[in-house]
PDB file of C-alpha atoms in Angstrom:
ATOM      1  CA  UNK A   2       0.005  -0.011  -0.005  1.00  0.00           C
ATOM      2  CA  UNK A   3       1.305   3.454  -0.841  1.00  0.00           C
ATOM      3  CA  UNK A   4       2.846   5.496   1.940  1.00  0.00           C
ATOM      4  CA  UNK A   5       0.800   8.619   1.108  1.00  0.00           C
ATOM      5  CA  UNK A   6      -2.489   6.680   1.410  1.00  0.00           C
ATOM      6  CA  UNK A   7      -1.529   5.330   4.849  1.00  0.00           C
ATOM      7  CA  UNK A   8      -0.315   8.761   5.944  1.00  0.00           C
ATOM      8  CA  UNK A   9      -3.508  10.465   4.712  1.00  0.00           C
ATOM      9  CA  UNK A  10      -5.627   8.210   6.952  1.00  0.00           C
ATOM     10  CA  UNK A  11      -3.506   9.164   9.974  1.00  0.00           C
ATOM     11  CA  UNK A  12      -3.538  12.874   9.169  1.00  0.00           C
ATOM     12  CA  UNK A  13      -7.218  12.818   8.110  1.00  0.00           C
ATOM     13  CA  UNK A  14      -6.586  14.473   4.774  1.00  0.00           C
ATOM     14  CA  UNK A  15      -6.160  13.613   1.123  1.00  0.00           C
ATOM     15  CA  UNK A  16      -3.134  11.567  -0.014  1.00  0.00           C
ATOM     16  CA  UNK A  17      -1.928  14.445  -2.188  1.00  0.00           C
ATOM     17  CA  UNK A  18      -2.595  17.167   0.354  1.00  0.00           C
ATOM     18  CA  UNK A  19       0.022  19.660   1.528  1.00  0.00           C
ATOM     19  CA  UNK A  20       0.041  18.064   4.988  1.00  0.00           C
ATOM     20  CA  UNK A  21       1.114  14.715   3.564  1.00  0.00           C
ATOM     21  CA  UNK A  22       3.685  16.340   1.304  1.00  0.00           C
ATOM     22  CA  UNK A  23       5.132  18.347   4.193  1.00  0.00           C
ATOM     23  CA  UNK A  24       5.448  15.311   6.464  1.00  0.00           C
ATOM     24  CA  UNK A  25       7.350  13.452   3.747  1.00  0.00           C
ATOM     25  CA  UNK A  26       9.537  16.427   2.795  1.00  0.00           C
ATOM     26  CA  UNK A  27      10.451  17.086   6.416  1.00  0.00           C
ATOM     27  CA  UNK A  28      11.593  13.500   6.902  1.00  0.00           C
ATOM     28  CA  UNK A  29       8.986  12.714   9.533  1.00  0.00           C
ATOM     29  CA  UNK A  30       7.938   9.362   8.024  1.00  0.00           C
ATOM     30  CA  UNK A  31       9.928   6.233   8.934  1.00  0.00           C
ATOM     31  CA  UNK A  32       9.548   2.721   7.640  1.00  0.00           C
ATOM     32  CA  UNK A  33      10.439  -0.311   9.732  1.00  0.00           C
ATOM     33  CA  UNK A  34      11.199  -3.152   7.321  1.00  0.00           C
ATOM     34  CA  UNK A  35      10.958  -6.921   7.835  1.00  0.00           C
ATOM     35  CA  UNK A  36      14.481  -7.031   9.334  1.00  0.00           C
ATOM     36  CA  UNK A  37      13.698  -4.265  11.826  1.00  0.00           C
ATOM     37  CA  UNK A  38      15.811  -1.657  10.043  1.00  0.00           C
ATOM     38  CA  UNK A  39      14.395   1.873   9.840  1.00  0.00           C
ATOM     39  CA  UNK A  40      14.376   4.037   6.732  1.00  0.00           C
ATOM     40  CA  UNK A  41      13.238   7.616   6.228  1.00  0.00           C
ATOM     41  CA  UNK A  42      10.646   7.714   3.449  1.00  0.00           C
ATOM     42  CA  UNK A  43      10.213  10.845   1.339  1.00  0.00           C
ATOM     43  CA  UNK A  44       8.432   9.336  -1.654  1.00  0.00           C
ATOM     44  CA  UNK A  45       4.707   9.004  -1.121  1.00  0.00           C
ATOM     45  CA  UNK A  46       4.406   6.376  -3.854  1.00  0.00           C
ATOM     46  CA  UNK A  47       6.651   3.942  -1.951  1.00  0.00           C
ATOM     47  CA  UNK A  48       4.858   0.612  -1.416  1.00  0.00           C
ATOM     48  CA  UNK A  49       4.552  -0.774   2.079  1.00  0.00           C
ATOM     49  CA  UNK A  50       3.803  -4.491   2.530  1.00  0.00           C
ATOM     50  CA  UNK A  51       1.042  -4.217   5.169  1.00  0.00           C
ATOM     51  CA  UNK A  52       1.424  -6.886   7.801  1.00  0.00           C
ATOM     52  CA  UNK A  53       5.175  -7.186   7.292  1.00  0.00           C
ATOM     53  CA  UNK A  54       6.330  -3.536   7.468  1.00  0.00           C
ATOM     54  CA  UNK A  55       5.138  -0.597   9.527  1.00  0.00           C
ATOM     55  CA  UNK A  56       5.291   3.208   9.490  1.00  0.00           C
ATOM     56  CA  UNK A  57       5.733   5.966  12.051  1.00  0.00           C
ATOM     57  CA  UNK A  58       5.055   9.671  11.539  1.00  0.00           C
ATOM     58  CA  UNK A  59       6.901  12.118  13.778  1.00  0.00           C
ATOM     59  CA  UNK A  60       7.482   9.303  16.293  1.00  0.00           C
ATOM     60  CA  UNK A  61       3.877   8.079  16.336  1.00  0.00           C
ATOM     61  CA  UNK A  62       3.254   4.488  15.177  1.00  0.00           C
ATOM     62  CA  UNK A  63       0.612   4.422  12.483  1.00  0.00           C
ATOM     63  CA  UNK A  64      -2.167   1.793  12.900  1.00  0.00           C
ATOM     64  CA  UNK A  65      -2.216  -1.075  10.472  1.00  0.00           C
ATOM     65  CA  UNK A  66      -4.498  -0.163   7.546  1.00  0.00           C
ATOM     66  CA  UNK A  67      -7.207  -2.500   6.313  1.00  0.00           C
ATOM     67  CA  UNK A  68      -5.989  -5.033   3.762  1.00  0.00           C
ATOM     68  CA  UNK A  69      -7.397  -8.385   2.629  1.00  0.00           C
ATOM     69  CA  UNK A  70      -5.119 -10.890   0.887  1.00  0.00           C
ATOM     70  CA  UNK A  71      -6.573 -14.330   0.244  1.00  0.00           C
ATOM     71  CA  UNK A  72      -5.177 -17.621  -0.954  1.00  0.00           C
ATOM     72  CA  UNK A  73      -7.856 -19.323  -3.074  1.00  0.00           C
ATOM     73  CA  UNK A  74      -7.912 -22.915  -4.311  1.00  0.00           C
ATOM     74  CA  UNK A  75      -9.538 -22.576  -7.737  1.00  0.00           C
ATOM     75  CA  UNK A  76     -10.997 -25.785  -9.139  1.00  0.00           C
ATOM     76  CA  UNK A  77     -10.545 -26.621 -12.792  1.00  0.00           C
ATOM     77  CA  UNK A  78     -13.554 -25.052 -14.605  1.00  0.00           C
ATOM     78  CA  UNK A  79     -14.539 -23.552 -11.273  1.00  0.00           C
ATOM     79  CA  UNK A  80     -15.140 -19.968 -10.163  1.00  0.00           C
ATOM     80  CA  UNK A  81     -12.796 -17.918  -7.946  1.00  0.00           C
ATOM     81  CA  UNK A  82     -15.794 -15.873  -6.841  1.00  0.00           C
ATOM     82  CA  UNK A  83     -17.558 -18.967  -5.538  1.00  0.00           C
ATOM     83  CA  UNK A  84     -14.447 -19.967  -3.562  1.00  0.00           C
ATOM     84  CA  UNK A  85     -14.121 -16.562  -1.912  1.00  0.00           C
ATOM     85  CA  UNK A  86     -17.665 -16.611  -0.598  1.00  0.00           C
ATOM     86  CA  UNK A  87     -18.084 -14.727   2.673  1.00  0.00           C
ATOM     87  CA  UNK A  88     -14.501 -13.416   2.471  1.00  0.00           C
ATOM     88  CA  UNK A  89     -15.395 -11.283  -0.562  1.00  0.00           C
ATOM     89  CA  UNK A  90     -14.828  -7.532  -0.546  1.00  0.00           C
ATOM     90  CA  UNK A  91     -15.868  -4.896  -3.147  1.00  0.00           C
ATOM     91  CA  UNK A  92     -12.208  -3.969  -3.822  1.00  0.00           C
ATOM     92  CA  UNK A  93     -10.962  -7.551  -4.064  1.00  0.00           C
ATOM     93  CA  UNK A  94      -9.065  -8.289  -7.233  1.00  0.00           C
ATOM     94  CA  UNK A  95      -7.222 -11.321  -8.599  1.00  0.00           C
ATOM     95  CA  UNK A  96      -3.440 -11.189  -8.737  1.00  0.00           C
ATOM     96  CA  UNK A  97      -2.466 -12.724 -12.052  1.00  0.00           C
ATOM     97  CA  UNK A  98      -4.749 -15.364 -13.548  1.00  0.00           C
ATOM     98  CA  UNK A  99      -5.304 -19.059 -14.070  1.00  0.00           C
ATOM     99  CA  UNK A 100      -6.700 -20.605 -17.246  1.00  0.00           C
ATOM    100  CA  UNK A 101     -10.232 -21.976 -16.953  1.00  0.00           C
ATOM    101  CA  UNK A 102      -8.987 -25.565 -17.155  1.00  0.00           C
ATOM    102  CA  UNK A 103      -6.187 -24.975 -14.643  1.00  0.00           C
ATOM    103  CA  UNK A 104      -6.694 -25.588 -10.910  1.00  0.00           C
ATOM    104  CA  UNK A 105      -4.753 -24.500  -7.853  1.00  0.00           C
ATOM    105  CA  UNK A 106      -3.589 -21.434  -6.010  1.00  0.00           C
ATOM    106  CA  UNK A 107      -4.534 -17.910  -6.955  1.00  0.00           C
ATOM    107  CA  UNK A 108      -4.077 -14.843  -4.728  1.00  0.00           C
ATOM    108  CA  UNK A 109      -6.777 -12.167  -4.402  1.00  0.00           C
ATOM    109  CA  UNK A 110      -6.282  -8.863  -2.601  1.00  0.00           C
ATOM    110  CA  UNK A 111      -7.554  -5.370  -1.952  1.00  0.00           C
ATOM    111  CA  UNK A 112      -4.082  -3.709  -2.078  1.00  0.00           C
ATOM    112  CA  UNK A 113      -3.498  -2.669  -5.688  1.00  0.00           C
ATOM    113  CA  UNK A 114       0.134  -1.779  -5.015  1.00  0.00           C
ATOM    114  CA  UNK A 115       0.885  -5.206  -3.625  1.00  0.00           C
ATOM    115  CA  UNK A 116      -0.960  -6.807  -6.494  1.00  0.00           C
ATOM    116  CA  UNK A 117       1.302  -4.933  -8.954  1.00  0.00           C
ATOM    117  CA  UNK A 118       4.466  -5.937  -7.064  1.00  0.00           C
ATOM    118  CA  UNK A 119       3.493  -9.578  -7.006  1.00  0.00           C
ATOM    119  CA  UNK A 120       2.413  -9.695 -10.651  1.00  0.00           C
ATOM    120  CA  UNK A 121       5.100  -7.538 -12.233  1.00  0.00           C
ATOM    121  CA  UNK A 122       7.841  -9.556 -14.068  1.00  0.00           C
ATOM    122  CA  UNK A 123      10.578  -7.394 -12.472  1.00  0.00           C
ATOM    123  CA  UNK A 124       9.674  -8.780  -9.056  1.00  0.00           C
ATOM    124  CA  UNK A 125      10.656 -12.333 -10.182  1.00  0.00           C
ATOM    125  CA  UNK A 126       8.071 -13.935  -7.941  1.00  0.00           C
ATOM    126  CA  UNK A 127       8.171 -17.687  -8.625  1.00  0.00           C
ATOM    127  CA  UNK A 128       5.121 -19.794  -9.425  1.00  0.00           C
ATOM    128  CA  UNK A 129       5.124 -23.565  -9.053  1.00  0.00           C
ATOM    129  CA  UNK A 130       2.947 -25.991 -10.971  1.00  0.00           C
ATOM    130  CA  UNK A 131       2.357 -29.721 -11.008  1.00  0.00           C
ATOM    131  CA  UNK A 132       1.796 -31.025 -14.481  1.00  0.00           C
ATOM    132  CA  UNK A 133       0.133 -34.277 -15.612  1.00  0.00           C
ATOM    133  CA  UNK A 134       1.346 -35.566 -18.983  1.00  0.00           C
ATOM    134  CA  UNK A 135      -0.381 -37.605 -21.611  1.00  0.00           C
ATOM    135  CA  UNK A 136       1.092 -40.979 -22.631  1.00  0.00           C
ATOM    136  CA  UNK A 137       2.065 -39.779 -26.142  1.00  0.00           C
ATOM    137  CA  UNK A 138       4.458 -37.152 -27.420  1.00  0.00           C
ATOM    138  CA  UNK A 139       3.151 -33.671 -28.169  1.00  0.00           C
ATOM    139  CA  UNK A 140       1.748 -34.380 -31.639  1.00  0.00           C
ATOM    140  CA  UNK A 141       2.172 -31.014 -33.345  1.00  0.00           C
ATOM    141  CA  UNK A 142       5.970 -30.969 -33.717  1.00  0.00           C
ATOM    142  CA  UNK A 143       7.492 -33.722 -31.625  1.00  0.00           C
ATOM    143  CA  UNK A 144       6.089 -37.043 -32.838  1.00  0.00           C
ATOM    144  CA  UNK A 145       9.215 -37.808 -34.836  1.00  0.00           C
ATOM    145  CA  UNK A 146      11.630 -35.851 -32.701  1.00  0.00           C
ATOM    146  CA  UNK A 147      13.419 -37.020 -29.623  1.00  0.00           C
ATOM    147  CA  UNK A 148      14.683 -39.187 -28.257  1.00  0.00           C
ATOM    148  CA  UNK A 149      12.101 -39.247 -25.434  1.00  0.00           C
ATOM    149  CA  UNK A 150      13.260 -39.978 -21.918  1.00  0.00           C
ATOM    150  CA  UNK A 151      13.187 -43.537 -20.740  1.00  0.00           C
ATOM    151  CA  UNK A 152      11.017 -42.384 -17.846  1.00  0.00           C
ATOM    152  CA  UNK A 153       8.248 -40.767 -19.905  1.00  0.00           C
ATOM    153  CA  UNK A 154       7.196 -38.762 -23.001  1.00  0.00           C
ATOM    154  CA  UNK A 155       9.435 -35.761 -22.289  1.00  0.00           C
ATOM    155  CA  UNK A 156      12.789 -35.237 -23.968  1.00  0.00           C
ATOM    156  CA  UNK A 157      15.640 -36.813 -22.032  1.00  0.00           C
ATOM    157  CA  UNK A 158      17.319 -33.417 -21.660  1.00  0.00           C
ATOM    158  CA  UNK A 159      14.181 -31.480 -20.689  1.00  0.00           C
ATOM    159  CA  UNK A 160      15.647 -30.404 -17.325  1.00  0.00           C
ATOM    160  CA  UNK A 161      18.652 -28.862 -19.058  1.00  0.00           C
ATOM    161  CA  UNK A 162      16.474 -27.087 -21.608  1.00  0.00           C
ATOM    162  CA  UNK A 163      14.398 -25.505 -18.841  1.00  0.00           C
ATOM    163  CA  UNK A 164      17.504 -24.479 -16.861  1.00  0.00           C
ATOM    164  CA  UNK A 165      19.136 -22.931 -19.978  1.00  0.00           C
ATOM    165  CA  UNK A 166      15.987 -21.025 -20.971  1.00  0.00           C
ATOM    166  CA  UNK A 167      14.311 -22.917 -23.811  1.00  0.00           C
ATOM    167  CA  UNK A 168      12.936 -21.454 -27.032  1.00  0.00           C
ATOM    168  CA  UNK A 169       9.234 -21.888 -27.618  1.00  0.00           C
ATOM    169  CA  UNK A 170       7.978 -23.326 -30.908  1.00  0.00           C
ATOM    170  CA  UNK A 171       6.104 -20.193 -31.929  1.00  0.00           C
ATOM    171  CA  UNK A 172       6.520 -17.875 -34.914  1.00  0.00           C
ATOM    172  CA  UNK A 173       8.754 -15.490 -33.000  1.00  0.00           C
ATOM    173  CA  UNK A 174      10.945 -18.122 -31.374  1.00  0.00           C
ATOM    174  CA  UNK A 175      10.273 -16.694 -27.922  1.00  0.00           C
ATOM    175  CA  UNK A 176      13.124 -17.272 -25.455  1.00  0.00           C
ATOM    176  CA  UNK A 177      12.036 -18.147 -21.897  1.00  0.00           C
ATOM    177  CA  UNK A 178      13.921 -17.223 -18.767  1.00  0.00           C
ATOM    178  CA  UNK A 179      15.622 -20.012 -16.866  1.00  0.00           C
ATOM    179  CA  UNK A 180      13.150 -22.265 -15.059  1.00  0.00           C
ATOM    180  CA  UNK A 181      13.223 -25.605 -13.313  1.00  0.00           C
ATOM    181  CA  UNK A 182      11.606 -28.926 -14.187  1.00  0.00           C
ATOM    182  CA  UNK A 183      11.534 -31.836 -11.780  1.00  0.00           C
ATOM    183  CA  UNK A 184      10.223 -35.291 -12.720  1.00  0.00           C
ATOM    184  CA  UNK A 185       7.805 -36.667 -10.146  1.00  0.00           C
ATOM    185  CA  UNK A 186       7.001 -39.808 -12.093  1.00  0.00           C
ATOM    186  CA  UNK A 187       6.741 -41.195 -15.627  1.00  0.00           C
ATOM    187  CA  UNK A 188       3.913 -38.834 -16.481  1.00  0.00           C
ATOM    188  CA  UNK A 189       4.079 -36.096 -13.809  1.00  0.00           C
ATOM    189  CA  UNK A 190       6.470 -33.156 -13.454  1.00  0.00           C
ATOM    190  CA  UNK A 191       6.853 -30.043 -11.300  1.00  0.00           C
ATOM    191  CA  UNK A 192       7.623 -26.746 -13.041  1.00  0.00           C
ATOM    192  CA  UNK A 193       8.828 -23.551 -11.285  1.00  0.00           C
ATOM    193  CA  UNK A 194       9.196 -20.303 -13.218  1.00  0.00           C
ATOM    194  CA  UNK A 195       9.061 -16.547 -12.626  1.00  0.00           C
ATOM    195  CA  UNK A 196       7.429 -15.439 -15.853  1.00  0.00           C
ATOM    196  CA  UNK A 197       3.759 -15.383 -16.826  1.00  0.00           C
ATOM    197  CA  UNK A 198       3.365 -15.571 -20.576  1.00  0.00           C
ATOM    198  CA  UNK A 199       0.185 -16.885 -22.112  1.00  0.00           C
ATOM    199  CA  UNK A 200      -0.096 -20.672 -21.587  1.00  0.00           C
ATOM    200  CA  UNK A 201       3.606 -20.634 -20.784  1.00  0.00           C
ATOM    201  CA  UNK A 202       3.822 -23.899 -18.816  1.00  0.00           C
ATOM    202  CA  UNK A 203       1.905 -25.802 -21.473  1.00  0.00           C
ATOM    203  CA  UNK A 204       4.067 -24.294 -24.263  1.00  0.00           C
ATOM    204  CA  UNK A 205       7.338 -24.972 -22.406  1.00  0.00           C
ATOM    205  CA  UNK A 206       6.427 -28.585 -21.691  1.00  0.00           C
ATOM    206  CA  UNK A 207       5.247 -28.923 -25.269  1.00  0.00           C
ATOM    207  CA  UNK A 208       8.604 -27.660 -26.525  1.00  0.00           C
ATOM    208  CA  UNK A 209      10.115 -30.646 -24.763  1.00  0.00           C
ATOM    209  CA  UNK A 210       7.726 -33.150 -26.255  1.00  0.00           C
ATOM    210  CA  UNK A 211       5.183 -33.369 -23.452  1.00  0.00           C
ATOM    211  CA  UNK A 212       1.392 -33.144 -23.885  1.00  0.00           C
ATOM    212  CA  UNK A 213      -0.207 -31.434 -20.872  1.00  0.00           C
ATOM    213  CA  UNK A 214      -3.444 -33.092 -19.759  1.00  0.00           C
ATOM    214  CA  UNK A 215      -3.670 -31.596 -16.241  1.00  0.00           C
ATOM    215  CA  UNK A 216      -2.202 -28.474 -14.645  1.00  0.00           C
ATOM    216  CA  UNK A 217      -2.352 -27.233 -11.050  1.00  0.00           C
ATOM    217  CA  UNK A 218      -0.526 -24.265  -9.454  1.00  0.00           C
ATOM    218  CA  UNK A 219       0.756 -25.212  -6.000  1.00  0.00           C
ATOM    219  CA  UNK A 220       2.663 -22.052  -4.922  1.00  0.00           C
ATOM    220  CA  UNK A 221       3.009 -18.332  -5.637  1.00  0.00           C
ATOM    221  CA  UNK A 222       6.322 -17.226  -4.182  1.00  0.00           C
ATOM    222  CA  UNK A 223       6.349 -18.232  -0.489  1.00  0.00           C
ATOM    223  CA  UNK A 224       2.558 -18.829  -0.347  1.00  0.00           C
ATOM    224  CA  UNK A 225       1.753 -22.515  -0.798  1.00  0.00           C
ATOM    225  CA  UNK A 226      -1.537 -24.219  -1.569  1.00  0.00           C
ATOM    226  CA  UNK A 227      -0.868 -26.872   1.058  1.00  0.00           C
ATOM    227  CA  UNK A 228      -3.987 -28.646   2.311  1.00  0.00           C
ATOM    228  CA  UNK A 229      -6.447 -25.906   1.344  1.00  0.00           C
ATOM    229  CA  UNK A 230      -9.528 -27.696   0.065  1.00  0.00           C
ATOM    230  CA  UNK A 231     -10.621 -27.283  -3.558  1.00  0.00           C
ATOM    231  CA  UNK A 232     -13.074 -24.430  -3.840  1.00  0.00           C
ATOM    232  CA  UNK A 233     -11.995 -22.870  -0.502  1.00  0.00           C
ATOM    233  CA  UNK A 234     -10.155 -19.702   0.496  1.00  0.00           C
ATOM    234  CA  UNK A 235      -8.104 -18.530   3.491  1.00  0.00           C
ATOM    235  CA  UNK A 236      -6.390 -15.298   4.566  1.00  0.00           C
ATOM    236  CA  UNK A 237      -2.706 -15.065   3.864  1.00  0.00           C
ATOM    237  CA  UNK A 238      -0.845 -15.130   7.189  1.00  0.00           C
ATOM    238  CA  UNK A 239       1.457 -12.422   8.565  1.00  0.00           C
ATOM    239  CA  UNK A 240       4.373 -14.905   8.314  1.00  0.00           C
ATOM    240  CA  UNK A 241       3.602 -15.305   4.609  1.00  0.00           C
ATOM    241  CA  UNK A 242       3.398 -11.528   4.223  1.00  0.00           C
ATOM    242  CA  UNK A 243       6.881 -11.236   5.748  1.00  0.00           C
ATOM    243  CA  UNK A 244       8.117 -13.842   3.276  1.00  0.00           C
ATOM    244  CA  UNK A 245       6.458 -11.936   0.415  1.00  0.00           C
ATOM    245  CA  UNK A 246       8.199  -8.701   1.464  1.00  0.00           C
ATOM    246  CA  UNK A 247      11.529 -10.506   1.414  1.00  0.00           C
ATOM    247  CA  UNK A 248      10.744 -12.023  -2.011  1.00  0.00           C
ATOM    248  CA  UNK A 249       9.910  -8.742  -3.712  1.00  0.00           C
TER     249      UNK A 249
END
């Protein structure tokens, strides 16, 4: 959340008012970060991770502003809105997205600044997926290519391709950033990446010969899906907010 919005609530004025500007210009606003270090803040647009960081103004600790950040277990072909239920809020927005046929973790929050930090590629927030593979090679380009791994339909060197940043089989030859692929079984893998291109996991696995038949996101940065039931939601904990602040 922006510093000037938090400060405006304390000073009972508008975020762009002269009182807010004066407090910032005079060096009266101090941020205590997740490590306990204090920093003088003069930029009102600076983003504070509420629940992990705190502000003081002229020596007075500012109360924690309202924020709702939820971890939601979206079901494949299910609705995020249905999962949120009673935890819904008019300002609640999804952070990133999941395809309709993809299940798993999605974060929803009321803090637009935190949403931008979590979703922006420059933050390099990792996302982890578990992928179910079909028994056959990805038919469009890889039926005759290989050799496939002895443990499944993926190329034998798929892990290396992911780590090196593979090139997608699209018209532009899009180069992906380095990612990790871990084999969980003959037809199941775990993928971790920090980008968010359209259908990226499916396209990356396809570039290594795998046909994705099931996809579930299990983590966004330090927030894990864990045992959260399908179609349910829970508040993100303060410990997870601290971990998010460290991650971004």
